[in-house]
Amino acid sequence: MTDAQETAADSSLRTTGGAPPEDDGSSVTEAPTPLLEPREGIPPVIADEDALAEVIAAFAAGSGPVAVDAERASGYRYGQRAYLVQLRRAGAGSALIDPVACPDLSGLGEALSGVEWVLHAATQDLPCLREIGMVPTRLFDTELAGRLAGFPRVGLGAMVESVLGFVLEKGHSAVDWSTRPLPEPWLRYATLDVELLVDLRDALEKELDRQGKLEWAWQEFDAIASAPPAEPRKDPWRRTSGMHKVRRRRQLGVVRELWQARDRIAQKRDVSPGKVLSDAAIVEAALAVPGNVHALAALNGFGHRMGRRQLEQWQAAVDRAKALTEAQLPTPGQPVAGPPPPRAWADKDPAAAARLSAARAAVSALAEQLNMPQENLITPDTVRRVCWEPPKEVSAETVAEALAGHGARPWQVEQVTPVLLAALSA
């Protein structure tokens, strides 16, 4: 009996009727069942090496896929580190691990090497899991599976409800998970997040197989598992919200100096940069380029609640930008690798603009036919690159090579090549 079936059978864990999907994959028609408690209760939080060793042994001895989730403190702490790791596997039950008390989980990662990990929106959790030594060799991403299968809503709560017929309480998703000790309602929520993840995986596997998309999904999952860590962003200060208002190079210099000062302070204090100084305040100061603390204090975001010492440190950053030579000032925009923004194509290369218009329409129609989002069928960037610089001799073989060269998976190449070939040949 699966977790979902056992949960459905246990009346203490729900308040209304409901059941997981039938073996034939039919959709849930009864009222969804609120999931109130983990079936074995809330496990103790693992916070020492001895308890961690027991968990590692139990999960190594378990069977089948392992459900994995991680909670971060985005908006509260600096960076994206994990503050709680949740797991569940048949034969081992559920486990909650405190990665602050146990920062090296490489032993657990090794024990689960070769095991299929089930995650929801894997690319969000993999970076913080990698930091603590947990790197899957095989995975199943239930969010991506939902996209490929054509589900209109692919959040974990929506998927569990539409596929399995259970309602997950999602009230604690944005809390400060760096809080210690973690409140019991948060731990209950965290445990329930992995309670039915493997059941969701199994149901989605059946649905993808029914639609003839299972092999496509495995190619996508393998690509995620084998992808190297993301490169650090170049000039991350350029992503400051509201940057489109900043035009002059001196103003850009103010944004850069304030952003870098804020980042140093946030990292030192281990708080979210937005809690130190808002993006809106940075842009305000950049547009005004205040001459002194008095002028700075009059700007939005630097009001009466900010102390003199804080104002002086921000004014010092502004003054550093004002002292830069022309050669030291940042240039507007970044050097762009690849094609220019599509809005400029009509002027720069009308033929390429026509190719892109035809390709977008064809890809959109194919995505609708396959019942999946366009960006999962093929990335917009790949389409732009092939349309901007198409093969010298356009053929099915050369278009397929171009797509593969930009990272498209074999299933994407097979599906997209015919429609892109027609667009490039028009």
Short mmCIF file of N, CA and C in Angstrom, two decimals, residues 32-125:
data_model
loop_
_atom_site.label_atom_id
_atom_site.label_comp_id
_atom_site.label_asym_id
_atom_site.label_seq_id
_atom_site.Cartn_x
_atom_site.Cartn_y
_atom_site.Cartn_z
N PRO A 32 -11.39 17.12 -2.15
CA PRO A 32 -10.03 16.86 -1.69
C PRO A 32 -9.96 16.72 -0.18
N THR A 33 -9.00 15.95 0.27
CA THR A 33 -8.85 15.62 1.69
C THR A 33 -7.75 16.47 2.32
N PRO A 34 -8.07 17.31 3.31
CA PRO A 34 -7.00 18.06 4.01
C PRO A 34 -6.05 17.10 4.72
N LEU A 35 -4.78 17.27 4.49
CA LEU A 35 -3.77 16.44 5.14
C LEU A 35 -3.31 17.19 6.39
N LEU A 36 -3.66 16.67 7.56
CA LEU A 36 -3.47 17.41 8.80
C LEU A 36 -2.24 16.99 9.59
N GLU A 37 -1.88 15.71 9.51
CA GLU A 37 -0.76 15.22 10.32
C GLU A 37 0.04 14.19 9.50
N PRO A 38 1.38 14.18 9.65
CA PRO A 38 2.16 13.08 9.06
C PRO A 38 1.73 11.76 9.69
N ARG A 39 1.71 10.72 8.90
CA ARG A 39 1.17 9.45 9.38
C ARG A 39 1.91 8.91 10.59
N GLU A 40 3.25 9.06 10.63
CA GLU A 40 4.01 8.58 11.80
C GLU A 40 4.29 9.71 12.79
N GLY A 41 3.59 10.85 12.63
CA GLY A 41 3.85 11.99 13.49
C GLY A 41 5.05 12.79 12.99
N ILE A 42 5.38 13.86 13.70
CA ILE A 42 6.50 14.72 13.32
C ILE A 42 7.79 14.09 13.85
N PRO A 43 8.73 13.77 13.00
CA PRO A 43 9.98 13.16 13.49
C PRO A 43 10.82 14.19 14.24
N PRO A 44 11.69 13.75 15.15
CA PRO A 44 12.57 14.70 15.83
C PRO A 44 13.56 15.32 14.84
N VAL A 45 13.94 16.55 15.09
CA VAL A 45 14.91 17.22 14.23
C VAL A 45 16.31 16.69 14.54
N ILE A 46 16.99 16.19 13.52
CA ILE A 46 18.33 15.64 13.69
C ILE A 46 19.32 16.80 13.79
N ALA A 47 20.01 16.86 14.94
CA ALA A 47 20.91 18.00 15.18
C ALA A 47 22.24 17.58 15.78
N ASP A 48 22.59 16.29 15.71
CA ASP A 48 23.92 15.87 16.18
C ASP A 48 24.39 14.70 15.33
N GLU A 49 25.68 14.42 15.38
CA GLU A 49 26.29 13.43 14.48
C GLU A 49 25.80 12.01 14.75
N ASP A 50 25.53 11.67 16.00
CA ASP A 50 25.07 10.31 16.30
C ASP A 50 23.69 10.06 15.69
N ALA A 51 22.79 11.02 15.88
CA ALA A 51 21.45 10.87 15.32
C ALA A 51 21.52 10.87 13.79
N LEU A 52 22.42 11.68 13.24
CA LEU A 52 22.58 11.72 11.78
C LEU A 52 23.05 10.37 11.26
N ALA A 53 23.97 9.74 11.96
CA ALA A 53 24.47 8.43 11.54
C ALA A 53 23.34 7.40 11.49
N GLU A 54 22.41 7.47 12.44
CA GLU A 54 21.28 6.55 12.46
C GLU A 54 20.37 6.78 11.24
N VAL A 55 20.15 8.07 10.92
CA VAL A 55 19.32 8.40 9.77
C VAL A 55 19.98 7.90 8.48
N ILE A 56 21.29 8.12 8.37
CA ILE A 56 22.01 7.67 7.17
C ILE A 56 21.86 6.16 7.00
N ALA A 57 22.02 5.43 8.08
CA ALA A 57 21.90 3.97 8.01
C ALA A 57 20.48 3.55 7.62
N ALA A 58 19.48 4.22 8.20
CA ALA A 58 18.09 3.87 7.91
C ALA A 58 17.75 4.15 6.46
N PHE A 59 18.20 5.28 5.92
CA PHE A 59 17.86 5.63 4.54
C PHE A 59 18.67 4.81 3.54
N ALA A 60 19.86 4.42 3.92
CA ALA A 60 20.64 3.54 3.06
C ALA A 60 19.98 2.17 2.96
N ALA A 61 19.31 1.74 4.03
CA ALA A 61 18.66 0.43 4.05
C ALA A 61 17.25 0.49 3.48
N GLY A 62 16.74 1.68 3.21
CA GLY A 62 15.39 1.82 2.67
C GLY A 62 15.31 1.32 1.24
N SER A 63 14.13 1.43 0.66
CA SER A 63 13.94 0.93 -0.71
C SER A 63 13.21 1.98 -1.55
N GLY A 64 13.46 1.91 -2.85
CA GLY A 64 12.76 2.79 -3.78
C GLY A 64 13.30 4.22 -3.77
N PRO A 65 12.61 5.12 -4.46
CA PRO A 65 13.06 6.52 -4.53
C PRO A 65 13.01 7.19 -3.16
N VAL A 66 13.75 8.27 -3.02
CA VAL A 66 13.74 9.06 -1.79
C VAL A 66 13.23 10.45 -2.10
N ALA A 67 12.23 10.88 -1.34
CA ALA A 67 11.70 12.24 -1.47
C ALA A 67 12.62 13.19 -0.72
N VAL A 68 12.97 14.31 -1.35
CA VAL A 68 13.91 15.27 -0.74
C VAL A 68 13.35 16.68 -0.91
N ASP A 69 13.46 17.46 0.14
CA ASP A 69 13.05 18.87 0.09
C ASP A 69 13.98 19.66 0.99
N ALA A 70 14.06 20.96 0.77
CA ALA A 70 14.89 21.82 1.61
C ALA A 70 14.17 23.14 1.83
N GLU A 71 14.33 23.70 3.00
CA GLU A 71 13.73 25.00 3.32
C GLU A 71 14.85 26.02 3.49
N ARG A 72 14.67 27.18 2.84
CA ARG A 72 15.65 28.27 2.94
C ARG A 72 15.02 29.44 3.69
N ALA A 73 15.78 30.49 3.88
CA ALA A 73 15.28 31.67 4.60
C ALA A 73 15.37 32.88 3.69
N SER A 74 14.93 32.72 2.44
CA SER A 74 14.98 33.81 1.48
C SER A 74 14.19 35.01 2.01
N GLY A 75 14.76 36.19 1.87
CA GLY A 75 14.11 37.39 2.38
C GLY A 75 14.44 37.69 3.82
N TYR A 76 15.12 36.75 4.49
CA TYR A 76 15.50 36.96 5.89
C TYR A 76 17.01 36.92 6.07
N ARG A 77 17.66 35.95 5.43
CA ARG A 77 19.10 35.75 5.59
C ARG A 77 19.84 35.99 4.29
N TYR A 78 21.15 36.21 4.41
CA TYR A 78 21.99 36.41 3.23
C TYR A 78 22.20 35.06 2.54
N GLY A 79 22.10 35.05 1.23
CA GLY A 79 22.35 33.82 0.49
C GLY A 79 21.15 32.89 0.48
N GLN A 80 21.38 31.69 -0.03
CA GLN A 80 20.31 30.72 -0.24
C GLN A 80 20.61 29.39 0.44
N ARG A 81 21.26 29.42 1.59
CA ARG A 81 21.61 28.17 2.25
C ARG A 81 20.37 27.47 2.78
N ALA A 82 20.49 26.16 2.99
CA ALA A 82 19.40 25.37 3.53
C ALA A 82 19.38 25.47 5.06
N TYR A 83 18.18 25.61 5.62
CA TYR A 83 18.03 25.64 7.07
C TYR A 83 17.25 24.43 7.59
N LEU A 84 16.70 23.63 6.70
CA LEU A 84 16.07 22.37 7.08
C LEU A 84 16.05 21.48 5.85
N VAL A 85 16.36 20.22 6.03
CA VAL A 85 16.30 19.23 4.95
C VAL A 85 15.32 18.14 5.37
N GLN A 86 14.36 17.84 4.48
CA GLN A 86 13.38 16.82 4.76
C GLN A 86 13.55 15.67 3.77
N LEU A 87 13.41 14.44 4.28
CA LEU A 87 13.52 13.26 3.44
C LEU A 87 12.45 12.25 3.82
N ARG A 88 12.10 11.41 2.86
CA ARG A 88 11.21 10.28 3.15
C ARG A 88 11.53 9.17 2.16
N ARG A 89 11.60 7.94 2.70
CA ARG A 89 11.86 6.78 1.85
C ARG A 89 11.17 5.56 2.44
N ALA A 90 10.67 4.71 1.59
CA ALA A 90 10.04 3.48 2.07
C ALA A 90 11.03 2.69 2.90
N GLY A 91 10.58 2.23 4.04
CA GLY A 91 11.45 1.47 4.94
C GLY A 91 12.22 2.33 5.92
N ALA A 92 12.26 3.64 5.69
CA ALA A 92 13.00 4.54 6.58
C ALA A 92 12.09 5.59 7.21
N GLY A 93 10.92 5.81 6.62
CA GLY A 93 10.03 6.85 7.12
C GLY A 93 10.52 8.24 6.73
N SER A 94 10.13 9.22 7.53
CA SER A 94 10.51 10.61 7.26
C SER A 94 11.60 11.06 8.22
N ALA A 95 12.39 12.03 7.79
CA ALA A 95 13.44 12.58 8.63
C ALA A 95 13.54 14.07 8.38
N LEU A 96 13.81 14.82 9.44
CA LEU A 96 14.07 16.25 9.38
C LEU A 96 15.49 16.48 9.90
N ILE A 97 16.32 17.14 9.12
CA ILE A 97 17.72 17.35 9.49
C ILE A 97 18.02 18.84 9.54
N ASP A 98 18.68 19.27 10.60
CA ASP A 98 19.10 20.65 10.76
C ASP A 98 20.50 20.81 10.16
N PRO A 99 20.62 21.42 8.98
CA PRO A 99 21.95 21.54 8.36
C PRO A 99 22.81 22.64 8.97
N VAL A 100 22.26 23.39 9.93
CA VAL A 100 23.09 24.34 10.68
C VAL A 100 23.89 23.57 11.73
N ALA A 101 23.22 22.65 12.43
CA ALA A 101 23.89 21.81 13.42
C ALA A 101 24.70 20.71 12.76
N CYS A 102 24.25 20.24 11.60
CA CYS A 102 24.95 19.18 10.85
C CYS A 102 25.25 19.70 9.45
N PRO A 103 26.28 20.52 9.31
CA PRO A 103 26.52 21.20 8.02
C PRO A 103 27.09 20.30 6.92
N ASP A 104 27.61 19.14 7.28
CA ASP A 104 28.18 18.23 6.27
C ASP A 104 27.29 17.01 6.13
N LEU A 105 26.49 16.99 5.07
CA LEU A 105 25.61 15.85 4.82
C LEU A 105 26.11 15.00 3.66
N SER A 106 27.42 15.08 3.40
CA SER A 106 27.98 14.30 2.30
C SER A 106 27.84 12.80 2.55
N GLY A 107 27.88 12.39 3.81
CA GLY A 107 27.69 10.97 4.12
C GLY A 107 26.31 10.49 3.73
N LEU A 108 25.31 11.33 3.95
CA LEU A 108 23.95 11.00 3.53
C LEU A 108 23.86 11.00 2.01
N GLY A 109 24.50 11.98 1.38
CA GLY A 109 24.51 12.04 -0.07
C GLY A 109 25.13 10.80 -0.68
N GLU A 110 26.23 10.31 -0.08
CA GLU A 110 26.89 9.11 -0.58
C GLU A 110 26.02 7.87 -0.37
N ALA A 111 25.34 7.82 0.78
CA ALA A 111 24.47 6.67 1.06
C ALA A 111 23.32 6.58 0.07
N LEU A 112 22.91 7.74 -0.49
CA LEU A 112 21.81 7.77 -1.44
C LEU A 112 22.28 7.86 -2.89
N SER A 113 23.58 7.70 -3.10
CA SER A 113 24.11 7.74 -4.46
C SER A 113 23.55 6.59 -5.27
N GLY A 114 23.08 6.87 -6.45
CA GLY A 114 22.47 5.84 -7.28
C GLY A 114 20.99 5.67 -7.04
N VAL A 115 20.49 6.24 -5.93
CA VAL A 115 19.06 6.20 -5.64
C VAL A 115 18.39 7.35 -6.39
N GLU A 116 17.19 7.14 -6.88
CA GLU A 116 16.45 8.22 -7.53
C GLU A 116 15.90 9.18 -6.46
N TRP A 117 16.25 10.47 -6.61
CA TRP A 117 15.74 11.50 -5.70
C TRP A 117 14.52 12.14 -6.33
N VAL A 118 13.47 12.32 -5.54
CA VAL A 118 12.26 12.98 -6.02
C VAL A 118 12.20 14.36 -5.39
N LEU A 119 12.24 15.39 -6.22
CA LEU A 119 12.18 16.77 -5.75
C LEU A 119 11.09 17.50 -6.52
N HIS A 120 10.60 18.56 -5.95
CA HIS A 120 9.65 19.43 -6.64
C HIS A 120 10.36 20.74 -6.94
N ALA A 121 10.44 21.10 -8.22
CA ALA A 121 11.22 22.27 -8.66
C ALA A 121 12.67 22.09 -8.24
N ALA A 122 13.30 21.06 -8.77
CA ALA A 122 14.63 20.62 -8.34
C ALA A 122 15.67 21.73 -8.44
N THR A 123 15.61 22.54 -9.49
CA THR A 123 16.66 23.54 -9.68
C THR A 123 16.68 24.59 -8.57
N GLN A 124 15.58 24.72 -7.84
CA GLN A 124 15.56 25.66 -6.71
C GLN A 124 16.31 25.10 -5.50
N ASP A 125 16.21 23.81 -5.28
CA ASP A 125 16.81 23.20 -4.08
C ASP A 125 18.21 22.65 -4.30
#
